[in-house]
């Protein structure tokens, strides 16, 4: 079976993990946590990094530190992972959705301003599958209405928007280092910000809001979202090769595109002139007129020993939110179509060129 995604390790991860064990620093108290925060923040071009236990916790922390009040709204794409909307709901806020843009599959920035109300507090653009959101219009709207921009950059380590790294544009950004992300710590996440005050609040929030001067006295609610020194050690080792990982992703994507170009009925990923796409996942979209959806294609590929994963299902189609009275009767046609017609092909860092060729040949056979 050709796996959908696999991380790439060297002896360096093992070496640094052994250092944790030998030194006894296995919790969040160890030195690799700060080192990983500093390395990753400076790579992304942001002042502060606050490491947390996963990307979902990073989003939750971002919503906590802007002090979202009950009933306040955060605008986000429908087409995303549930972590975004859940972060808002957990703080009694209301996620407000916009549709996806049909080629980059990112939120359609033309729909954002119409969704603003007096209760809007933030916009949460989600860079999708490696491609940046068109950030200038988002920043302009946020400036006009005095809103926070929280970038979900969990899928775009190293990607660029007009020469700036994704995750360095909004006031806050959130990353994940789950096993399938561009660099991994197994499970892990980070909140980045240039704002000293937001960084301090995020550090307190991830550590139960202990107060340095009066340890077991709490004035604000916090969470235990700490990252361990073990996780951070893996992160530090992974950071030594992040540029190489991004190059592998881009190289594999270019090969896919070369081999798949011209097959009728398949839409391939794009790279806007202002974007550096890191192709976290190489997604394809089946034309809805060819009478095959992503589920059937995934079955055909699986029968040929090729792993795939479906695209996200829109937030407005999730029973969990309908049961909370959210998004009832709302329609986002692009999100609905790409959820059914999209899947991603094997995109791991260990993928061989012969495997990419095998996937492309299988696709040609199935499609003709
Ligand atoms: C992976 C991912 C997350 C969640 O990260 P976890 O570490 O799995 O909690 C959030 N947002 C996006 C866009 C993701 O792809």
Short mmCIF file of C-alpha atoms and ligand atoms in Angstrom, two decimals, residues 53-57 59 80-81 83-84 126-128 152 154-155 175-178 180-181 187-189 280 312, ligand 1:
data_model
loop_
_atom_site.label_atom_id
_atom_site.label_comp_id
_atom_site.label_asym_id
_atom_site.label_seq_id
_atom_site.Cartn_x
_atom_site.Cartn_y
_atom_site.Cartn_z
CA UNK A 53 -0.02 20.14 22.99
CA UNK A 54 -1.78 20.19 19.58
CA UNK A 55 -3.16 22.46 16.87
CA UNK A 56 -6.70 22.31 18.21
CA UNK A 57 -5.40 23.61 21.57
CA UNK A 59 -6.81 27.55 18.14
CA UNK A 80 -12.16 23.48 7.25
CA UNK A 81 -11.42 21.11 10.12
CA UNK A 83 -11.15 22.50 15.42
CA UNK A 84 -11.77 26.06 14.14
CA UNK A 126 -7.47 28.85 7.08
CA UNK A 127 -4.65 28.28 4.60
CA UNK A 128 -5.78 25.14 2.80
CA UNK A 152 -4.96 28.82 10.99
CA UNK A 154 -1.65 24.23 10.50
CA UNK A 155 -1.16 23.05 6.90
CA UNK A 175 0.17 25.75 13.82
CA UNK A 176 -0.11 21.98 14.28
CA UNK A 177 2.73 19.47 14.45
CA UNK A 178 0.56 16.37 14.21
CA UNK A 180 1.03 14.17 9.11
CA UNK A 181 1.98 17.87 9.09
CA UNK A 187 1.19 15.65 18.60
CA UNK A 188 1.88 19.33 19.05
CA UNK A 189 0.96 22.89 18.20
CA UNK A 280 1.03 19.83 2.33
CA UNK A 312 -13.12 18.08 4.76
C1 LIG B 1 -4.36 19.53 11.55
C2 LIG B 1 -5.16 20.76 11.59
C3 LIG B 1 -5.59 21.34 12.80
C4 LIG B 1 -5.57 20.61 14.11
O1 LIG B 1 -4.36 20.22 14.55
P1 LIG B 1 -4.24 19.02 15.62
O2 LIG B 1 -2.81 19.10 16.02
O3 LIG B 1 -4.58 17.75 14.90
O4 LIG B 1 -5.18 19.30 16.74
C5 LIG B 1 -6.19 22.57 12.76
N1 LIG B 1 -6.42 23.21 11.61
C6 LIG B 1 -6.08 22.67 10.42
C7 LIG B 1 -6.36 23.45 9.18
C8 LIG B 1 -5.46 21.42 10.37
O5 LIG B 1 -5.15 20.90 9.18
#
